[in-house]
mmCIF file of C-alpha atoms in Angstrom:
data_model
loop_
_atom_site.group_PDB
_atom_site.id
_atom_site.type_symbol
_atom_site.label_atom_id
_atom_site.label_comp_id
_atom_site.label_asym_id
_atom_site.label_seq_id
_atom_site.Cartn_x
_atom_site.Cartn_y
_atom_site.Cartn_z
ATOM 1 C CA MET A 1 114.388 16.791 9.753
ATOM 2 C CA GLN A 2 111.661 18.071 12.166
ATOM 3 C CA THR A 3 112.465 21.562 11.723
ATOM 4 C CA SER A 4 112.565 20.981 7.827
ATOM 5 C CA ARG A 5 109.080 19.262 7.681
ATOM 6 C CA LYS A 6 107.498 21.891 10.126
ATOM 7 C CA ILE A 7 108.513 24.385 7.657
ATOM 8 C CA ARG A 8 107.226 22.663 4.803
ATOM 9 C CA ARG A 9 104.038 21.867 6.362
ATOM 10 C CA ILE A 10 103.625 25.663 7.269
ATOM 11 C CA ALA A 11 104.340 26.587 3.740
ATOM 12 C CA LEU A 12 101.733 23.894 2.310
ATOM 13 C CA LEU A 13 99.128 25.240 4.708
ATOM 14 C CA SER A 14 99.972 28.862 3.907
ATOM 15 C CA GLY A 15 99.550 28.070 0.215
ATOM 16 C CA ILE A 16 96.363 26.202 0.857
ATOM 17 C CA ALA A 17 95.039 29.349 2.718
ATOM 18 C CA MET A 18 96.003 31.627 0.012
ATOM 19 C CA MET A 19 94.375 29.513 -2.460
ATOM 20 C CA VAL A 20 91.262 29.454 -0.450
ATOM 21 C CA ALA A 21 91.362 33.159 0.123
ATOM 22 C CA GLY A 22 91.861 33.732 -3.603
ATOM 23 C CA ALA A 23 89.095 31.568 -4.768
ATOM 24 C CA ALA A 24 86.821 33.277 -1.913
ATOM 25 C CA SER A 25 87.848 36.866 -3.343
ATOM 26 C CA ALA A 26 87.208 35.833 -7.049
ATOM 27 C CA GLN A 27 84.102 37.188 -8.249
ATOM 28 C CA GLU A 28 82.570 36.611 -11.633
ATOM 29 C CA ILE A 29 79.904 39.322 -13.158
ATOM 30 C CA LYS A 30 77.687 38.028 -15.767
ATOM 31 C CA VAL A 31 76.500 40.777 -18.008
ATOM 32 C CA TRP A 32 73.865 39.706 -20.543
ATOM 33 C CA THR A 33 73.537 42.585 -23.274
ATOM 34 C CA LEU A 34 73.218 42.848 -27.081
ATOM 35 C CA THR A 35 75.496 42.112 -30.050
ATOM 36 C CA PHE A 36 75.431 45.608 -31.257
ATOM 37 C CA ALA A 37 75.361 46.268 -35.009
ATOM 38 C CA ASN A 38 77.629 49.360 -34.279
ATOM 39 C CA ASP A 39 81.042 47.383 -33.844
ATOM 40 C CA SER A 40 82.667 50.296 -32.300
ATOM 41 C CA ALA A 41 80.084 49.722 -29.219
ATOM 42 C CA ASN A 42 81.211 46.188 -29.068
ATOM 43 C CA LYS A 43 85.058 47.095 -29.016
ATOM 44 C CA ALA A 44 84.066 49.759 -26.411
ATOM 45 C CA TRP A 45 82.729 47.227 -24.051
ATOM 46 C CA ALA A 46 85.770 45.043 -24.327
ATOM 47 C CA ASP A 47 87.937 47.924 -23.561
ATOM 48 C CA ILE A 48 85.761 48.779 -20.483
ATOM 49 C CA VAL A 49 85.751 45.305 -19.105
ATOM 50 C CA LYS A 50 89.536 44.982 -19.387
ATOM 51 C CA GLU A 51 90.219 48.239 -17.749
ATOM 52 C CA PHE A 52 87.819 47.544 -14.756
ATOM 53 C CA GLU A 53 89.233 43.842 -14.281
ATOM 54 C CA ALA A 54 92.730 45.435 -14.071
ATOM 55 C CA ALA A 55 91.736 47.859 -11.306
ATOM 56 C CA ASN A 56 89.707 45.264 -9.505
ATOM 57 C CA GLN A 57 91.836 42.359 -8.976
ATOM 58 C CA GLY A 58 89.758 39.164 -8.624
ATOM 59 C CA VAL A 59 86.830 40.384 -10.451
ATOM 60 C CA THR A 60 85.906 38.899 -13.825
ATOM 61 C CA ILE A 61 83.237 40.315 -16.166
ATOM 62 C CA LYS A 62 81.804 37.891 -18.476
ATOM 63 C CA VAL A 63 79.769 39.564 -21.280
ATOM 64 C CA GLU A 64 77.214 37.458 -23.150
ATOM 65 C CA GLY A 65 75.908 39.379 -26.388
ATOM 66 C CA ARG A 66 73.020 38.154 -28.185
ATOM 67 C CA GLY A 67 70.504 39.638 -30.785
ATOM 68 C CA THR A 68 67.479 41.522 -29.639
ATOM 69 C CA ASP A 69 64.879 38.762 -29.899
ATOM 70 C CA GLU A 70 67.105 36.279 -28.470
ATOM 71 C CA HIS A 71 68.243 38.487 -25.783
ATOM 72 C CA LYS A 72 64.540 39.191 -24.547
ATOM 73 C CA SER A 73 63.731 35.308 -24.796
ATOM 74 C CA ALA A 74 66.898 34.423 -22.401
ATOM 75 C CA LEU A 75 65.569 37.077 -19.945
ATOM 76 C CA ARG A 76 62.133 35.576 -19.923
ATOM 77 C CA VAL A 77 63.641 32.224 -19.043
ATOM 78 C CA ALA A 78 65.919 33.659 -16.545
ATOM 79 C CA SER A 79 62.841 35.319 -14.975
ATOM 80 C CA GLY A 80 61.308 32.000 -14.253
ATOM 81 C CA SER A 81 64.541 30.222 -13.120
ATOM 82 C CA ASP A 82 67.120 30.307 -10.312
ATOM 83 C CA GLN A 83 69.754 31.164 -12.772
ATOM 84 C CA GLY A 84 70.486 34.468 -14.792
ATOM 85 C CA PRO A 85 72.842 37.219 -15.129
ATOM 86 C CA ASP A 86 74.137 39.694 -12.448
ATOM 87 C CA ILE A 87 73.489 42.750 -14.951
ATOM 88 C CA TYR A 88 71.201 42.935 -18.035
ATOM 89 C CA PHE A 89 70.555 45.138 -20.694
ATOM 90 C CA MET A 90 67.173 46.210 -21.466
ATOM 91 C CA TRP A 91 65.392 49.691 -22.517
ATOM 92 C CA GLY A 92 63.855 51.948 -20.130
ATOM 93 C CA GLY A 93 60.156 52.455 -19.973
ATOM 94 C CA LEU A 94 56.844 50.305 -19.013
ATOM 95 C CA GLY A 95 56.797 48.387 -22.036
ATOM 96 C CA LEU A 96 60.371 46.541 -22.458
ATOM 97 C CA GLY A 97 62.081 47.478 -19.078
ATOM 98 C CA GLY A 98 58.884 47.158 -17.307
ATOM 99 C CA GLU A 99 58.090 43.574 -18.297
ATOM 100 C CA PHE A 100 61.215 42.442 -16.337
ATOM 101 C CA VAL A 101 60.592 44.721 -13.373
ATOM 102 C CA LYS A 102 57.196 43.266 -13.207
ATOM 103 C CA ALA A 103 58.455 39.467 -13.522
ATOM 104 C CA GLY A 104 60.802 40.294 -10.376
ATOM 105 C CA LEU A 105 64.213 40.162 -12.240
ATOM 106 C CA SER A 106 65.359 43.632 -11.465
ATOM 107 C CA LEU A 107 66.595 44.536 -8.102
ATOM 108 C CA PRO A 108 65.711 48.135 -6.666
ATOM 109 C CA LEU A 109 68.656 50.269 -6.784
ATOM 110 C CA ASP A 110 67.748 53.150 -4.321
ATOM 111 C CA LYS A 111 70.751 52.666 -2.150
ATOM 112 C CA TYR A 112 73.289 52.699 -5.043
ATOM 113 C CA TYR A 113 71.715 55.945 -6.494
ATOM 114 C CA ALA A 114 72.372 57.495 -3.223
ATOM 115 C CA GLU A 115 75.822 55.998 -2.769
ATOM 116 C CA TYR A 116 77.152 56.766 -6.203
ATOM 117 C CA LYS A 117 75.039 60.120 -6.851
ATOM 118 C CA TRP A 118 73.861 59.120 -10.340
ATOM 119 C CA ASP A 119 71.113 61.723 -10.004
ATOM 120 C CA ASP A 120 73.976 64.303 -10.112
ATOM 121 C CA GLU A 121 76.076 62.967 -12.728
ATOM 122 C CA LEU A 122 73.607 61.703 -15.323
ATOM 123 C CA LEU A 123 71.111 63.403 -17.911
ATOM 124 C CA SER A 124 67.729 63.907 -16.159
ATOM 125 C CA PRO A 125 65.782 62.809 -19.269
ATOM 126 C CA ALA A 126 67.440 59.654 -19.368
ATOM 127 C CA LEU A 127 66.942 59.083 -15.746
ATOM 128 C CA SER A 128 63.283 59.706 -15.584
ATOM 129 C CA PHE A 129 62.643 56.086 -16.791
ATOM 130 C CA SER A 130 64.246 54.747 -13.568
ATOM 131 C CA LYS A 131 61.365 56.224 -11.670
ATOM 132 C CA GLN A 132 58.391 54.777 -13.485
ATOM 133 C CA TYR A 133 58.128 51.796 -11.251
ATOM 134 C CA GLU A 134 56.483 51.209 -7.873
ATOM 135 C CA GLY A 135 58.800 49.993 -4.995
ATOM 136 C CA GLY A 136 61.782 51.898 -5.945
ATOM 137 C CA ARG A 137 64.158 52.943 -8.737
ATOM 138 C CA HIS A 138 65.197 50.216 -11.207
ATOM 139 C CA GLY A 139 68.098 50.231 -13.863
ATOM 140 C CA VAL A 140 70.693 52.829 -14.574
ATOM 141 C CA PRO A 141 70.940 54.588 -17.989
ATOM 142 C CA TYR A 142 74.074 54.095 -19.903
ATOM 143 C CA THR A 143 73.120 55.604 -23.177
ATOM 144 C CA PHE A 144 70.535 58.197 -24.300
ATOM 145 C CA HIS A 145 69.367 58.164 -27.946
ATOM 146 C CA GLY A 146 67.450 60.262 -30.403
ATOM 147 C CA GLU A 147 65.888 58.868 -33.703
ATOM 148 C CA ALA A 148 65.512 61.155 -36.689
ATOM 149 C CA LEU A 149 65.732 60.872 -40.642
ATOM 150 C CA TYR A 150 68.973 60.215 -42.209
ATOM 151 C CA TYR A 151 69.035 61.056 -46.079
ATOM 152 C CA ASN A 152 70.942 60.173 -49.117
ATOM 153 C CA LYS A 153 72.375 63.617 -50.417
ATOM 154 C CA ALA A 154 72.658 62.267 -54.227
ATOM 155 C CA LEU A 155 69.062 60.954 -54.220
ATOM 156 C CA PHE A 156 67.433 64.103 -52.866
ATOM 157 C CA GLU A 157 69.472 66.091 -55.458
ATOM 158 C CA LYS A 158 68.180 63.821 -58.012
ATOM 159 C CA ALA A 159 64.876 64.526 -57.236
ATOM 160 C CA GLY A 160 65.381 68.099 -57.092
ATOM 161 C CA ILE A 161 65.223 68.575 -53.133
ATOM 162 C CA THR A 162 67.464 71.262 -52.133
ATOM 163 C CA THR A 163 66.716 71.690 -48.514
ATOM 164 C CA ALA A 164 65.685 69.323 -45.618
ATOM 165 C CA PRO A 165 61.777 69.547 -44.962
ATOM 166 C CA ALA A 166 60.859 71.849 -42.193
ATOM 167 C CA THR A 167 57.260 70.728 -41.803
ATOM 168 C CA TYR A 168 55.374 67.365 -42.425
ATOM 169 C CA ASP A 169 53.672 68.819 -45.404
ATOM 170 C CA GLU A 170 57.125 69.554 -46.956
ATOM 171 C CA LEU A 171 58.121 66.048 -45.915
ATOM 172 C CA ILE A 172 55.152 64.616 -47.983
ATOM 173 C CA ALA A 173 56.030 66.934 -50.790
ATOM 174 C CA ASP A 174 59.578 65.460 -51.010
ATOM 175 C CA ALA A 175 58.265 61.984 -50.925
ATOM 176 C CA GLU A 176 56.235 62.832 -53.795
ATOM 177 C CA LYS A 177 59.295 64.345 -55.668
ATOM 178 C CA LEU A 178 61.254 61.103 -54.868
ATOM 179 C CA LYS A 179 58.560 58.894 -56.232
ATOM 180 C CA ALA A 180 58.039 60.815 -59.419
ATOM 181 C CA ALA A 181 62.072 60.387 -59.831
ATOM 182 C CA GLY A 182 61.515 56.677 -59.344
ATOM 183 C CA ILE A 183 63.304 56.640 -55.876
ATOM 184 C CA PRO A 184 61.551 54.918 -52.820
ATOM 185 C CA ALA A 185 61.370 57.754 -50.296
ATOM 186 C CA ILE A 186 62.220 55.370 -47.132
ATOM 187 C CA THR A 187 63.293 51.790 -46.469
ATOM 188 C CA PHE A 188 62.270 49.609 -43.291
ATOM 189 C CA GLY A 189 62.775 45.962 -42.180
ATOM 190 C CA GLY A 190 59.392 44.681 -41.583
ATOM 191 C CA THR A 191 60.407 41.353 -40.004
ATOM 192 C CA VAL A 192 61.401 43.276 -36.927
ATOM 193 C CA ASN A 193 58.388 44.856 -35.790
ATOM 194 C CA TRP A 194 59.979 47.771 -33.865
ATOM 195 C CA HIS A 195 61.497 49.064 -37.014
ATOM 196 C CA VAL A 196 58.236 49.747 -38.919
ATOM 197 C CA MET A 197 56.625 50.862 -35.794
ATOM 198 C CA ARG A 198 58.954 53.989 -35.548
ATOM 199 C CA LEU A 199 57.101 55.468 -38.502
ATOM 200 C CA MET A 200 53.734 54.917 -36.895
ATOM 201 C CA ASP A 201 54.983 56.554 -33.640
ATOM 202 C CA MET A 202 56.098 59.728 -35.475
ATOM 203 C CA ILE A 203 53.002 59.991 -37.390
ATOM 204 C CA LEU A 204 50.773 59.791 -34.184
ATOM 205 C CA GLU A 205 52.866 62.674 -32.865
ATOM 206 C CA THR A 206 52.437 64.650 -35.938
ATOM 207 C CA LYS A 207 48.512 63.960 -36.188
ATOM 208 C CA CYS A 208 47.550 63.792 -32.696
ATOM 209 C CA GLY A 209 50.120 66.265 -30.881
ATOM 210 C CA VAL A 210 51.610 65.902 -27.555
ATOM 211 C CA GLU A 211 48.627 65.542 -25.148
ATOM 212 C CA LYS A 212 46.468 63.263 -27.049
ATOM 213 C CA HIS A 213 49.438 61.192 -28.092
ATOM 214 C CA ASP A 214 50.658 60.640 -24.596
ATOM 215 C CA GLN A 215 46.790 59.736 -23.678
ATOM 216 C CA LEU A 216 46.701 57.289 -26.439
ATOM 217 C CA MET A 217 49.981 55.543 -25.266
ATOM 218 C CA SER A 218 48.926 55.652 -21.645
ATOM 219 C CA MET A 219 45.615 54.236 -22.537
ATOM 220 C CA ARG A 220 43.623 56.825 -20.806
ATOM 221 C CA VAL A 221 41.478 57.576 -23.774
ATOM 222 C CA SER A 222 40.031 55.276 -26.298
ATOM 223 C CA TRP A 223 41.692 54.708 -29.672
ATOM 224 C CA ALA A 224 38.489 54.028 -31.292
ATOM 225 C CA ASP A 225 36.977 57.446 -30.182
ATOM 226 C CA GLU A 226 39.900 59.524 -31.270
ATOM 227 C CA SER A 227 39.765 60.596 -34.957
ATOM 228 C CA CYS A 228 43.401 61.369 -34.696
ATOM 229 C CA ALA A 229 44.349 57.810 -34.261
ATOM 230 C CA THR A 230 42.412 56.816 -37.179
ATOM 231 C CA ALA A 231 43.973 59.435 -39.320
ATOM 232 C CA SER A 232 47.387 58.399 -38.167
ATOM 233 C CA PHE A 233 46.933 54.764 -39.310
ATOM 234 C CA GLU A 234 45.769 56.165 -42.826
ATOM 235 C CA GLU A 235 48.616 58.235 -43.018
ATOM 236 C CA PHE A 236 50.837 55.338 -42.219
ATOM 237 C CA HIS A 237 49.166 53.253 -44.868
ATOM 238 C CA LYS A 238 49.619 56.168 -47.291
ATOM 239 C CA TRP A 239 53.641 55.764 -46.484
ATOM 240 C CA THR A 240 53.831 51.869 -46.814
ATOM 241 C CA SER A 241 51.794 52.131 -50.079
ATOM 242 C CA ASN A 242 53.319 54.629 -51.898
ATOM 243 C CA TYR A 243 56.897 55.825 -50.517
ATOM 244 C CA THR A 244 58.453 52.789 -48.849
ATOM 245 C CA LEU A 245 61.075 50.483 -50.609
ATOM 246 C CA LYS A 246 59.235 47.140 -51.235
ATOM 247 C CA PRO A 247 59.069 44.437 -50.456
ATOM 248 C CA PHE A 248 59.986 45.716 -47.111
ATOM 249 C CA MET A 249 57.841 43.251 -44.833
ATOM 250 C CA GLY A 250 60.144 40.424 -45.697
ATOM 251 C CA ILE A 251 63.437 41.810 -44.770
ATOM 252 C CA ASP A 252 64.996 42.710 -41.347
ATOM 253 C CA GLN A 253 66.612 45.995 -40.007
ATOM 254 C CA ALA A 254 70.249 45.124 -41.011
ATOM 255 C CA GLN A 255 69.008 44.217 -44.644
ATOM 256 C CA SER A 256 67.296 47.587 -44.829
ATOM 257 C CA PHE A 257 70.459 49.376 -43.836
ATOM 258 C CA ASN A 258 72.368 47.613 -46.669
ATOM 259 C CA LEU A 259 69.864 48.696 -49.212
ATOM 260 C CA PHE A 260 70.020 52.158 -47.721
ATOM 261 C CA LEU A 261 73.833 52.119 -48.188
ATOM 262 C CA GLY A 262 73.361 50.694 -51.783
ATOM 263 C CA ASN A 263 71.357 53.872 -52.595
ATOM 264 C CA ARG A 264 68.113 51.910 -53.140
ATOM 265 C CA ALA A 265 65.890 54.319 -50.738
ATOM 266 C CA ALA A 266 66.504 57.932 -49.922
ATOM 267 C CA MET A 267 65.876 57.933 -46.275
ATOM 268 C CA MET A 268 65.944 55.647 -43.229
ATOM 269 C CA LEU A 269 64.453 56.432 -39.777
ATOM 270 C CA GLU A 270 67.308 55.567 -37.405
ATOM 271 C CA GLY A 271 69.142 56.542 -34.314
ATOM 272 C CA ASP A 272 72.293 58.497 -33.596
ATOM 273 C CA TRP A 273 74.021 55.216 -33.441
ATOM 274 C CA LEU A 274 73.653 54.832 -37.301
ATOM 275 C CA VAL A 275 76.486 57.593 -37.336
ATOM 276 C CA GLY A 276 78.959 54.986 -36.262
ATOM 277 C CA GLN A 277 77.968 52.574 -38.482
ATOM 278 C CA LEU A 278 78.295 55.156 -41.340
ATOM 279 C CA LYS A 279 81.589 55.717 -40.095
ATOM 280 C CA GLY A 280 82.651 51.974 -40.236
ATOM 281 C CA GLU A 281 81.597 52.169 -43.549
ATOM 282 C CA ASN A 282 83.427 55.313 -44.791
ATOM 283 C CA ARG A 283 80.178 56.682 -45.917
ATOM 284 C CA THR A 284 79.282 59.753 -43.589
ATOM 285 C CA ALA A 285 79.695 62.278 -46.244
ATOM 286 C CA ASP A 286 77.006 60.728 -48.393
ATOM 287 C CA PHE A 287 74.338 61.260 -45.916
ATOM 288 C CA GLY A 288 72.589 64.234 -44.106
ATOM 289 C CA LEU A 289 70.154 64.255 -41.241
ATOM 290 C CA PHE A 290 67.052 66.071 -39.994
ATOM 291 C CA ALA A 291 64.492 65.590 -37.166
ATOM 292 C CA PHE A 292 61.285 64.205 -38.333
ATOM 293 C CA PRO A 293 58.986 67.349 -38.636
ATOM 294 C CA THR A 294 56.323 66.433 -36.206
ATOM 295 C CA GLY A 295 55.436 69.953 -35.491
ATOM 296 C CA THR A 296 55.985 69.494 -31.624
ATOM 297 C CA ASP A 297 58.690 70.432 -29.317
ATOM 298 C CA ARG A 298 59.401 66.991 -28.629
ATOM 299 C CA LEU A 299 62.309 64.725 -29.786
ATOM 300 C CA TYR A 300 61.773 60.777 -30.445
ATOM 301 C CA GLY A 301 64.201 58.874 -28.403
ATOM 302 C CA PHE A 302 64.794 56.686 -25.559
ATOM 303 C CA ALA A 303 67.208 55.539 -23.061
ATOM 304 C CA GLU A 304 69.038 52.361 -22.766
ATOM 305 C CA TYR A 305 69.582 50.849 -19.286
ATOM 306 C CA ASN A 306 71.500 48.296 -17.551
ATOM 307 C CA TYR A 307 69.621 46.530 -14.596
ATOM 308 C CA ILE A 308 71.112 44.752 -11.609
ATOM 309 C CA SER A 309 69.362 41.212 -11.582
ATOM 310 C CA THR A 310 67.618 39.916 -8.190
ATOM 311 C CA LYS A 311 69.629 36.616 -9.095
ATOM 312 C CA SER A 312 72.924 38.199 -8.307
ATOM 313 C CA LYS A 313 74.804 37.062 -5.461
ATOM 314 C CA VAL A 314 77.131 40.177 -5.922
ATOM 315 C CA PRO A 315 74.985 43.168 -6.415
ATOM 316 C CA ASP A 316 77.593 45.505 -4.843
ATOM 317 C CA ILE A 317 80.138 44.784 -7.236
ATOM 318 C CA ALA A 318 77.656 45.062 -10.089
ATOM 319 C CA ALA A 319 76.751 48.342 -9.023
ATOM 320 C CA LYS A 320 80.383 49.396 -8.898
ATOM 321 C CA PHE A 321 80.962 48.146 -12.586
ATOM 322 C CA LEU A 322 77.872 50.316 -13.606
ATOM 323 C CA ASN A 323 79.097 53.341 -11.928
ATOM 324 C CA TYR A 324 82.391 52.699 -13.760
ATOM 325 C CA LEU A 325 80.863 52.420 -16.969
ATOM 326 C CA GLU A 326 78.952 55.626 -16.796
ATOM 327 C CA SER A 327 81.770 57.620 -14.948
ATOM 328 C CA THR A 328 83.069 60.724 -16.723
ATOM 329 C CA ASP A 329 86.362 59.505 -17.675
ATOM 330 C CA VAL A 330 85.003 56.287 -19.309
ATOM 331 C CA GLN A 331 82.192 58.174 -21.050
ATOM 332 C CA GLN A 332 84.549 60.900 -22.345
ATOM 333 C CA LYS A 333 87.134 58.180 -23.717
ATOM 334 C CA HIS A 334 84.289 56.356 -25.476
ATOM 335 C CA LEU A 335 82.422 59.387 -26.555
ATOM 336 C CA GLY A 336 80.860 58.435 -30.018
ATOM 337 C CA ASP A 337 81.188 54.652 -29.588
ATOM 338 C CA PHE A 338 77.838 54.128 -27.964
ATOM 339 C CA GLY A 339 75.896 57.126 -29.934
ATOM 340 C CA SER A 340 76.591 60.978 -30.596
ATOM 341 C CA ILE A 341 75.438 61.656 -26.974
ATOM 342 C CA SER A 342 76.963 60.534 -23.798
ATOM 343 C CA VAL A 343 74.391 59.855 -20.552
ATOM 344 C CA ASN A 344 77.071 61.542 -18.282
ATOM 345 C CA LYS A 345 76.217 65.278 -18.325
ATOM 346 C CA ASN A 346 80.010 66.259 -17.669
ATOM 347 C CA VAL A 347 81.112 64.844 -20.946
ATOM 348 C CA LYS A 348 82.716 67.594 -23.437
ATOM 349 C CA TYR A 349 81.951 67.155 -27.227
ATOM 350 C CA THR A 350 84.833 67.499 -29.454
ATOM 351 C CA SER A 351 83.822 65.733 -32.867
ATOM 352 C CA THR A 352 84.213 67.811 -36.032
ATOM 353 C CA GLU A 353 82.075 64.971 -37.907
ATOM 354 C CA PRO A 354 78.985 66.777 -39.193
ATOM 355 C CA LEU A 355 76.583 64.078 -38.510
ATOM 356 C CA ASP A 356 77.869 64.215 -34.666
ATOM 357 C CA GLN A 357 77.221 67.944 -34.717
ATOM 358 C CA LYS A 358 74.101 67.764 -36.287
ATOM 359 C CA TRP A 359 72.960 65.404 -33.630
ATOM 360 C CA ILE A 360 74.111 67.783 -30.855
ATOM 361 C CA GLU A 361 72.137 70.617 -32.383
ATOM 362 C CA ILE A 362 69.086 68.332 -32.617
ATOM 363 C CA PHE A 363 69.454 67.319 -29.053
ATOM 364 C CA GLY A 364 69.676 70.722 -27.885
ATOM 365 C CA LYS A 365 66.753 72.028 -29.877
ATOM 366 C CA PHE A 366 64.038 69.886 -28.338
ATOM 367 C CA PRO A 367 63.418 70.264 -24.661
ATOM 368 C CA SER A 368 61.205 67.091 -24.160
ATOM 369 C CA THR A 369 61.147 63.753 -25.757
ATOM 370 C CA PHE A 370 58.504 60.949 -26.584
ATOM 371 C CA VAL A 371 59.257 57.270 -26.467
ATOM 372 C CA ASN A 372 59.042 54.513 -28.965
ATOM 373 C CA GLY A 373 55.550 52.659 -28.709
ATOM 374 C CA ASP A 374 57.109 49.276 -27.395
ATOM 375 C CA GLN A 375 58.448 51.304 -24.325
ATOM 376 C CA ALA A 376 55.471 53.156 -23.728
ATOM 377 C CA PHE A 377 52.898 50.098 -23.862
ATOM 378 C CA PRO A 378 52.929 47.180 -21.600
ATOM 379 C CA LEU A 379 54.387 43.905 -23.573
ATOM 380 C CA ASP A 380 50.895 42.541 -24.149
ATOM 381 C CA VAL A 381 49.444 45.854 -25.996
ATOM 382 C CA THR A 382 52.763 46.258 -27.780
ATOM 383 C CA THR A 383 52.358 42.803 -29.220
ATOM 384 C CA GLU A 384 49.184 43.754 -30.281
ATOM 385 C CA TYR A 385 50.254 47.303 -31.820
ATOM 386 C CA PHE A 386 52.822 45.558 -33.597
ATOM 387 C CA ARG A 387 50.221 43.089 -35.186
ATOM 388 C CA VAL A 388 47.867 45.786 -36.012
ATOM 389 C CA ILE A 389 50.671 48.012 -37.712
ATOM 390 C CA ASN A 390 51.808 45.090 -39.570
ATOM 391 C CA GLU A 391 48.496 44.008 -40.909
ATOM 392 C CA VAL A 392 47.768 47.606 -42.126
ATOM 393 C CA ALA A 393 51.484 47.621 -43.789
ATOM 394 C CA SER A 394 50.440 44.246 -45.503
ATOM 395 C CA ASP A 395 47.179 45.458 -46.802
ATOM 396 C CA ASN A 396 45.373 42.791 -44.651
ATOM 397 C CA LEU A 397 43.412 45.448 -42.300
ATOM 398 C CA ASP A 398 41.731 48.553 -43.339
ATOM 399 C CA PRO A 399 43.638 51.405 -41.931
ATOM 400 C CA LYS A 400 40.153 52.894 -40.958
ATOM 401 C CA ALA A 401 39.368 49.867 -38.795
ATOM 402 C CA ALA A 402 42.891 49.777 -37.325
ATOM 403 C CA ALA A 403 42.416 52.084 -34.236
ATOM 404 C CA ALA A 404 39.292 50.311 -33.255
ATOM 405 C CA GLU A 405 41.031 46.850 -33.738
ATOM 406 C CA LEU A 406 43.855 48.020 -31.111
ATOM 407 C CA GLN A 407 41.212 49.617 -28.895
ATOM 408 C CA LYS A 408 39.127 46.157 -28.680
ATOM 409 C CA PHE A 409 42.293 44.589 -27.450
ATOM 410 C CA ILE A 410 42.990 47.135 -24.839
ATOM 411 C CA GLY A 411 39.276 47.109 -23.689
ATOM 412 C CA ASN A 412 39.353 42.933 -23.286
ATOM 413 C CA ARG A 413 42.520 42.959 -21.092
ATOM 414 C CA SER A 414 41.941 41.614 -17.616
#
């Protein structure tokens, strides 16, 4: 009897020990990211999480997706609290990623860059954003995107446009042809500030050129004193007054996309991820693509990053997951799910989709990039940039006064 009780007691204690050990080894990684409009990206995330959990027993990846503005709001709350994710999505650059680096939410990742040799594995242009901050490397790129003009082939043909424009003057001439045919040249969603901003960014690159554009975005020269800045706002207003599907200021980006699919406008200024959305709609054959003809040697684009939070109690496991996400095998398997180009430099491209091939051609053509205004500016200046753009687009601000209005805000910053 005593032997039997002793055996049961040992078994019970062993079971409790195993449960305690299992509980101690169980680790949950909370990932806050976007709910992507491209459903293939959402499915790819689910697949990647499942495979990582299977290969790392005891680790659970909990992904929470939100809309863009809701995601930013949640991170701002997390920055001022004791709670938050282990990994969070944010774009690279001083304006977006930099907000949360400055707020102390981002953990420096220098030791993980060395451990996983990310500098050897990932695209240099995408990595450059991790080096913009004082006090170490922040974030790891997992996508690199370009933005260009998609066009409706049938509407171009209806307006008598036979080839994609190679210069800005040709683009304006084509916009006039479309207008004469009763076709809005382009569509935007004005309720999301960043969508209309893309057009302004492109025009600044066109009118100001590389050096002056960079000086304006880094606030090293006065917007009020640079004639190209005023000329850019005037040109922007010409587009919103004459060539844009109306009423665009009352709709969002998703509604704008549906109008584009519905043949309501000829062009849309979007990223390479739109190819996945068009595939999902079985509509890729209806559209073509060309780089916005700024006249410079730079592609408009940006990197999306994942950052490890300073709130994380398990940063080593978080870094291991990010390394898995960006590994050659995973990126090869999910090529096209996040965009036409992988951030991993070892990936091989095999797609026969003409839009994918066009993106590869575009990425190969431009040796450098310039980023979206909301990634170049600090947050407070971004907010004012949005306001001025929206006021010009809504005819509430004379475009001749817009550059000086923006500079007034910049000059009054503490």
